[in-house]
Coordinates of C-alpha atoms in Angstrom, one line a residue:
M1212 CA 178.6 85.7 100.5
I1213 CA 175.1 86.2 101.9
Q1214 CA 174.3 82.6 101.3
N1215 CA 177.5 81.5 103.2
N1216 CA 176.5 83.7 106.2
K1217 CA 173.1 82.2 106.2
L1218 CA 174.6 78.7 106.1
L1219 CA 176.9 79.5 109.1
V1220 CA 173.9 80.9 111.1
M1221 CA 171.9 77.8 110.4
L1222 CA 174.8 75.6 111.4
A1223 CA 175.3 77.5 114.6
F1224 CA 171.6 77.2 115.4
V1225 CA 171.6 73.4 114.8
M1226 CA 174.7 73.0 117.0
T1227 CA 173.3 75.1 119.8
S1228 CA 170.0 73.1 119.6
F1229 CA 172.0 69.9 119.8
C1230 CA 174.0 71.0 122.8
F1231 CA 170.9 72.2 124.7
G1232 CA 169.3 68.9 123.7
Q1233 CA 172.0 67.1 125.7
M1234 CA 170.8 68.7 128.9
E1235 CA 167.1 68.1 128.0
Q1236 CA 167.8 64.4 128.3
Y1237 CA 168.3 64.8 132.0
S1238 CA 165.6 65.5 134.6
N1239 CA 167.3 68.0 137.0
K1240 CA 170.1 70.5 137.2
I1241 CA 171.7 72.5 140.0
E1242 CA 173.7 75.6 139.3
L1243 CA 177.3 75.5 140.6
K1244 CA 178.5 78.8 142.3
G1245 CA 181.9 80.1 143.2
I1246 CA 184.0 78.9 140.3
E1247 CA 187.2 80.8 140.3
N1248 CA 190.0 78.3 139.5
Q1249 CA 190.6 75.5 137.1
W1250 CA 190.0 72.8 139.7
H1251 CA 187.1 72.6 142.2
A1252 CA 185.5 69.9 144.4
I1253 CA 181.8 69.2 144.4
D1254 CA 180.3 67.2 147.3
I1255 CA 177.2 65.7 145.8
P1256 CA 174.1 66.8 147.8
N1257 CA 171.7 64.3 149.2
D1258 CA 168.9 65.6 147.0
V1259 CA 170.8 64.3 143.9
F1260 CA 170.7 60.7 145.0
S1261 CA 166.9 60.5 144.9
E1262 CA 166.9 60.5 141.1
V1263 CA 170.2 59.3 139.9
N1264 CA 170.7 55.8 138.4
T1265 CA 171.6 53.0 140.8
N1266 CA 175.3 53.1 139.7
M1267 CA 175.4 56.9 139.5
S1268 CA 176.4 56.8 135.8
D1269 CA 174.2 59.7 134.8
I1270 CA 175.9 62.5 136.6
R1271 CA 177.3 65.2 134.3
I1272 CA 178.6 68.8 134.6
Y1273 CA 177.6 71.0 131.8
G1274 CA 178.5 74.6 131.2
V1275 CA 176.3 76.9 129.2
T1276 CA 177.7 79.8 127.2
A1277 CA 175.9 82.3 124.8
N1278 CA 175.9 79.8 121.9
D1279 CA 177.3 76.5 123.2
T1280 CA 177.2 73.8 125.9
I1281 CA 180.4 72.3 127.1
E1282 CA 181.0 69.3 129.4
A1283 CA 183.5 69.5 132.3
P1284 CA 185.3 66.3 133.2
Y1285 CA 185.5 65.0 136.8
L1286 CA 187.0 62.4 139.0
H1287 CA 184.5 60.6 141.2
K1288 CA 185.8 59.8 144.7
V1289 CA 184.3 58.4 147.9
S1290 CA 185.5 59.0 151.4
K1291 CA 186.0 55.4 152.4
A1292 CA 188.7 54.2 154.8
E1293 CA 192.2 53.6 153.6
N1294 CA 193.9 50.6 155.0
S1295 CA 197.6 50.0 155.0
N1296 CA 198.3 46.7 156.8
S1297 CA 201.8 45.3 157.3
E1298 CA 202.6 42.0 158.8
I1299 CA 205.5 42.0 161.3
S1300 CA 207.9 39.0 161.3
F1301 CA 208.5 37.4 164.8
N1302 CA 210.0 34.4 166.5
L1303 CA 208.3 32.1 169.0
L1304 CA 210.6 32.0 172.0
N1305 CA 208.7 29.5 174.2
S1306 CA 205.4 27.9 174.9
V1307 CA 204.7 26.9 178.5
N1308 CA 201.7 26.3 180.8
N1309 CA 200.9 26.1 184.5
S1310 CA 197.8 26.2 186.7
K1311 CA 197.0 29.8 185.4
G1312 CA 196.9 28.8 181.7
Y1313 CA 199.0 28.6 178.6
F1314 CA 201.8 31.2 177.9
Y1315 CA 203.3 32.1 174.5
T1316 CA 206.3 34.5 174.2
Y1317 CA 207.2 36.1 171.0
E1318 CA 210.3 38.1 170.0
L1319 CA 210.3 40.8 167.2
P1320 CA 213.7 40.9 165.5
Q1321 CA 213.6 44.7 165.9
K1322 CA 211.2 47.0 167.7
E1323 CA 208.1 47.6 165.6
T1324 CA 204.9 49.4 166.4
I1325 CA 202.0 46.9 166.4
N1326 CA 198.3 47.1 167.3
E1327 CA 196.7 43.8 166.4
I1328 CA 197.5 40.1 166.9
L1329 CA 195.4 37.5 165.2
L1330 CA 195.2 34.1 166.9
N1331 CA 194.3 31.2 164.6
I1332 CA 192.7 28.7 166.9
Q1333 CA 191.2 25.5 165.4
D1334 CA 189.0 24.7 168.5
L1335 CA 185.3 25.0 167.6
N1336 CA 183.8 26.0 170.9
F1337 CA 185.6 27.9 173.6
N1338 CA 185.3 31.0 175.8
W1339 CA 188.6 32.1 177.2
E1340 CA 190.2 35.2 178.7
V1341 CA 193.5 36.5 177.4
T1342 CA 196.2 38.7 179.0
L1343 CA 198.7 40.4 176.7
E1344 CA 201.9 41.9 178.0
G1345 CA 204.9 43.7 176.5
S1346 CA 208.6 44.0 177.6
Q1347 CA 211.9 45.4 176.3
Y1348 CA 214.3 43.0 178.0
Q1349 CA 212.0 40.3 179.5
K1350 CA 212.7 41.6 183.0
Q1351 CA 209.7 43.8 183.5
W1352 CA 206.4 43.2 181.8
F1353 CA 203.7 45.8 181.1
T1354 CA 200.1 44.9 180.7
I1355 CA 198.6 45.8 177.3
L1356 CA 195.3 43.8 177.6
K1357 CA 193.8 42.1 180.6
D1358 CA 190.9 39.7 180.8
Y1359 CA 190.3 40.2 177.1
R1360 CA 187.8 37.7 175.9
I1361 CA 188.1 35.5 172.8
L1362 CA 185.5 32.9 171.9
S1363 CA 184.1 30.6 169.2
I1364 CA 180.6 29.3 169.0
N1365 CA 179.8 26.6 166.4
N1366 CA 176.4 24.9 166.5
D1367 CA 173.1 24.6 164.6
Q1368 CA 172.1 28.2 165.4
T1369 CA 175.4 30.2 165.4
N1370 CA 178.8 30.1 163.7
Y1371 CA 180.8 32.9 165.3
S1372 CA 184.4 33.4 166.1
F1373 CA 186.3 36.3 167.6
T1374 CA 190.1 35.7 168.2
T1375 CA 191.7 39.0 167.2
L1376 CA 193.5 41.0 169.9
K1377 CA 193.1 44.7 169.2
F1378 CA 194.9 47.3 171.3
P1379 CA 196.4 50.8 171.0
D1380 CA 199.8 51.1 169.3
A1381 CA 202.5 49.3 171.3
N1382 CA 206.3 49.2 170.7
Y1383 CA 208.0 46.4 172.6
R1384 CA 210.7 43.8 171.6
Y1385 CA 208.9 41.0 173.4
Y1386 CA 205.2 40.1 173.8
R1387 CA 203.7 37.4 176.0
I1388 CA 200.2 36.0 175.6
Q1389 CA 198.4 34.2 178.4
I1390 CA 195.3 32.1 177.5
K1391 CA 193.4 31.2 180.6
S1392 CA 192.3 27.7 179.7
A1393 CA 192.3 24.3 181.5
E1394 CA 192.9 22.5 178.2
K1395 CA 195.7 23.3 175.7
P1396 CA 194.4 25.6 172.9
N1397 CA 194.8 24.3 169.3
L1398 CA 196.7 27.5 168.4
T1399 CA 198.0 26.7 164.8
S1400 CA 199.4 30.1 163.9
V1401 CA 199.7 33.8 164.9
N1402 CA 199.8 37.0 162.8
I1403 CA 201.2 40.2 164.3
L1404 CA 200.1 43.2 162.4
K1405 CA 200.6 47.0 162.2
K1406 CA 197.2 48.2 161.0
A1407 CA 197.3 51.8 159.8
I1408 CA 193.9 53.1 158.9
K1409 CA 192.8 56.5 157.6
A1410 CA 189.3 56.6 159.0
A1411 CA 186.4 57.0 156.6
E1412 CA 184.4 60.2 156.5
Y1413 CA 180.6 59.7 156.8
R1414 CA 177.6 61.7 156.2
D1415 CA 174.9 61.1 158.9
Y1416 CA 171.4 60.7 157.7
K1417 CA 168.3 61.7 159.6
I1418 CA 166.0 58.8 160.4
E1419 CA 162.4 59.7 160.0
T1420 CA 160.9 56.5 161.6
F1421 CA 162.4 53.7 163.7
K1422 CA 160.1 50.8 164.5
V1423 CA 160.9 47.6 166.4
T1424 CA 158.5 44.6 166.3
Q1425 CA 158.7 41.0 167.4
E1426 CA 157.6 38.2 165.1
E1427 CA 157.9 34.6 166.3
K1428 CA 161.6 34.2 167.2
K1429 CA 162.7 37.3 165.3
T1430 CA 163.2 41.0 166.1
I1431 CA 162.3 43.1 163.0
I1432 CA 163.7 46.7 162.9
D1433 CA 162.3 49.0 160.2
I1434 CA 164.2 52.2 159.5
D1435 CA 162.8 54.8 157.1
L1436 CA 165.1 57.7 155.9
N1437 CA 162.4 59.2 153.6
K1438 CA 165.1 59.9 151.1
R1439 CA 167.1 57.6 148.8
V1440 CA 170.8 58.0 149.8
P1441 CA 174.0 55.9 149.6
L1442 CA 174.3 53.6 152.6
N1443 CA 177.7 52.3 153.9
L1444 CA 177.4 52.0 157.7
L1445 CA 174.7 50.8 160.1
E1446 CA 175.1 51.2 163.9
L1447 CA 172.6 49.6 166.3
T1448 CA 172.2 50.6 170.0
V1449 CA 171.7 47.6 172.2
D1450 CA 170.8 48.3 175.9
D1451 CA 171.3 44.8 177.2
N1452 CA 174.3 44.2 179.5
I1453 CA 174.3 40.4 178.9
D1454 CA 176.4 38.3 176.5
Y1455 CA 174.7 37.8 173.2
Y1456 CA 175.6 36.5 169.7
R1457 CA 172.7 36.8 167.2
S1458 CA 172.7 36.4 163.4
V1459 CA 171.5 39.5 161.6
S1460 CA 170.1 39.9 158.2
I1461 CA 170.2 43.5 156.8
Q1462 CA 167.9 44.2 153.8
Y1463 CA 167.0 47.3 151.8
L1464 CA 163.8 48.3 150.0
A1465 CA 164.2 47.3 146.3
D1466 CA 160.7 48.3 145.1
S1467 CA 157.1 48.6 146.2
V1468 CA 153.7 47.8 144.6
K1469 CA 150.5 49.5 145.5
T1470 CA 147.6 47.1 146.1
E1471 CA 144.0 47.5 147.3
K1472 CA 145.3 46.8 150.9
G1473 CA 148.1 49.3 150.7
F1474 CA 151.7 49.1 149.6
Y1475 CA 153.6 45.8 149.3
Y1476 CA 157.3 46.3 150.0
N1477 CA 159.8 44.0 148.4
Y1478 CA 163.1 43.9 150.4
S1479 CA 166.4 42.5 149.0
P1480 CA 169.4 41.2 151.0
L1481 CA 172.1 43.6 151.7
A1482 CA 174.4 41.9 154.2
T1483 CA 174.5 39.2 156.8
R1484 CA 176.3 40.0 160.1
T1485 CA 176.6 38.9 163.7
L1486 CA 175.3 41.1 166.5
S1487 CA 177.7 40.4 169.4
S1488 CA 178.4 41.8 172.8
M1489 CA 182.1 41.2 172.1
E1490 CA 182.3 43.9 169.4
D1491 CA 180.8 47.3 168.7
N1492 CA 177.6 46.8 166.8
S1493 CA 178.7 48.7 163.7
F1494 CA 178.3 47.0 160.4
Q1495 CA 180.0 48.0 157.1
L1496 CA 177.6 47.7 154.2
P1497 CA 178.2 47.4 150.5
G1498 CA 177.4 50.8 148.9
T1499 CA 173.7 50.8 148.1
L1500 CA 171.2 53.5 147.3
A1501 CA 168.1 53.1 149.5
N1502 CA 165.6 54.9 151.6
K1503 CA 164.3 52.1 153.7
V1504 CA 166.3 49.4 155.6
R1505 CA 165.0 46.3 157.4
V1506 CA 167.1 44.5 160.0
I1507 CA 166.1 41.0 161.1
V1508 CA 167.7 39.7 164.3
L1509 CA 167.4 35.9 164.8
N1510 CA 166.8 35.3 168.5
N1511 CA 166.3 31.5 168.3
D1512 CA 165.3 30.5 171.8
N1513 CA 166.7 33.6 173.5
Q1514 CA 164.8 36.6 174.8
P1515 CA 164.7 39.5 172.3
L1516 CA 167.4 42.2 172.8
K1517 CA 166.5 45.7 173.7
I1518 CA 167.4 47.6 170.6
S1519 CA 166.7 51.3 171.2
G1520 CA 168.2 53.1 168.3
A1521 CA 170.1 53.0 165.0
K1522 CA 172.3 55.2 162.9
L1523 CA 172.7 55.1 159.1
K1524 CA 175.6 56.7 157.4
G1525 CA 177.1 57.0 153.9
Y1526 CA 180.4 58.0 152.3
I1527 CA 180.8 61.5 151.0
H1528 CA 180.8 61.4 147.2
T1529 CA 183.0 64.1 145.7
L1530 CA 183.5 65.2 142.1
T1531 CA 186.9 66.7 141.5
T1532 CA 186.2 68.8 138.4
R1533 CA 188.2 70.6 135.9
F1534 CA 186.8 73.9 134.5
I1535 CA 188.6 75.3 131.4
E1536 CA 186.1 77.7 129.7
P1537 CA 184.1 80.4 131.4
A1538 CA 180.4 79.5 131.5
T1539 CA 177.4 79.0 133.8
Y1540 CA 177.9 75.5 135.0
Y1541 CA 175.3 73.0 136.3
L1542 CA 175.4 69.7 138.0
V1543 CA 173.0 67.6 135.8
Y1544 CA 171.5 64.2 136.6
G1545 CA 168.5 62.0 136.1
K1546 CA 168.8 59.9 132.9
S1547 CA 168.0 56.3 132.7
N1548 CA 170.0 53.7 130.7
T1549 CA 173.1 55.8 130.2
N1550 CA 176.8 54.8 130.5
F1551 CA 179.5 56.3 132.6
P1552 CA 181.3 59.2 131.1
N1553 CA 184.7 58.5 129.4
Y1554 CA 187.2 61.2 130.4
D1555 CA 190.9 61.4 129.8
I1556 CA 191.6 62.5 133.3
S1557 CA 190.3 59.2 134.7
K1558 CA 192.9 57.2 132.7
T1559 CA 196.0 59.3 133.4
T1560 CA 197.8 60.5 136.4
V1561 CA 196.6 64.0 137.0
S1562 CA 198.6 66.5 139.2
L1563 CA 195.9 68.1 141.4
P1564 CA 196.4 71.3 143.4
K1565 CA 196.9 70.8 147.1
N1566 CA 194.1 73.2 148.2
I1567 CA 191.0 72.6 146.1
T1568 CA 188.0 74.7 147.1
K1569 CA 184.5 73.3 147.2
L1570 CA 181.6 74.9 145.2
D1571 CA 178.3 76.1 146.5
F1572 CA 174.9 75.1 145.0
G1573 CA 171.9 76.9 143.7
N1574 CA 168.4 75.4 143.9
V1575 CA 167.3 72.2 142.2
I1576 CA 165.7 73.0 138.8
K1577 CA 163.6 70.7 136.8
I1578 CA 164.8 70.6 133.2
P1579 CA 161.8 71.2 130.9
K1580 CA 161.2 68.7 128.2
P1581 CA 160.3 69.7 124.6
V1582 CA 156.5 69.6 124.1
L1583 CA 155.6 67.3 121.2
E1584 CA 152.9 68.7 119.0
T1585 CA 150.0 66.4 118.4
T1586 CA 147.4 66.6 115.6
N1587 CA 143.9 66.3 116.8
P1588 CA 141.7 63.9 114.9
L1589 CA 139.3 65.4 112.4
F1590 CA 136.3 64.3 114.4
E1591 CA 136.9 64.0 118.1
N1592 CA 133.2 63.2 118.9
K1593 CA 132.1 59.7 117.9
W1594 CA 128.6 60.9 117.1
W1595 CA 130.0 62.6 114.0
L1596 CA 131.1 59.2 112.8
W1597 CA 127.6 57.8 113.2
V1598 CA 126.1 60.8 111.4
I1599 CA 128.5 60.3 108.5
I1600 CA 127.8 56.6 108.3
G1601 CA 124.0 57.4 108.3
V1602 CA 124.4 59.9 105.5
V1603 CA 126.4 57.4 103.4
I1604 CA 123.8 54.6 104.0
A1605 CA 121.0 57.1 103.0
L1606 CA 122.8 58.1 99.8
L1607 CA 123.5 54.5 98.9
G1608 CA 119.8 53.7 99.5
Y1609 CA 118.6 56.6 97.4
F1610 CA 120.8 55.7 94.4
T1611 CA 119.9 52.1 94.7
I1612 CA 116.2 52.9 94.6
G1613 CA 116.7 55.3 91.7
M1614 CA 118.4 52.6 89.7
M1615 CA 115.7 50.1 90.4
K1616 CA 113.0 52.5 89.2
K1617 CA 114.9 53.1 85.9
E1618 CA 115.1 49.3 85.3
L1619 CA 111.3 49.1 85.8

């Protein structure tokens, strides 16, 4: 009976060591505070992104009890926009023109709320103004857009097109589009849309340094956040009131190498966009973890634009977590070459409570690593080796001389 108890104690010790060893493989942990229900939400703090893997596969939630470590499953969600586009059917009633331009009248079979009309125009180079009107019975017309510009530029330097009419929700039976052009537009098709969007939620990041330099025919903007965070949106502030259409290359710092002359920064492409006076200078970015961003504006033969500021934003990353057993729970991260966790709740439809409270955080704690004991060499000083070699040579010489005397 005593031997069985000893065996159980040893087994419990081994299992506990293994569980704690799971956390030792990670670099940091943050205590989670305020756990009261089965489900809670955790908004990942910015400090976590500095040391997670590029794909964030190393995030875990561990609970520590008196003799065990348990893992709490989570659903990882980001606060990006939710689009719900629906195309509205319509009929082209007539297409006429006069000295004021070309007119196209469309009828919706039933009244629908719309907020976007896409004009598919095959002309390569144009700069036209558009007026959009709406009516219920074609007797009285109401202006929705007036002197709204559409254009297309296609040459060796630029390939840019903007032919989408965007406006607040409108609900009319008839719509009339006037394109102020002396020549007939090559309007091949029209798409009338109801674009319902749930706006994305962003976290604003503090910019530590913002530097604008001119190099040949380029404007180079260097933005330093000082911390590695997920980037999803870039906004540029352009002070010029002129028309402009410039190609833009957006890059992020992939790595850096220290040399005798300082650090060499290696930037990788992130996105290619067009900086245009027709649109708000806001660029959606593919989700990337970075702390430095470089924007290169191609000016060609134009004067550089006056770019006075920038904003960088990122989606909010939330872990919707299920807690079953009472324990002291930690958000754990920082382990290279690890796979995403494989949880049942990510594969099935889970019924979540309506009001899920968010947890608070303790301080970031470095997880201590086990110290490996090393055995010092018998002789750490190399002079001891020379002394031993000398003694061996002396002994060999002594015995050799002794043997030679006996032979004589």
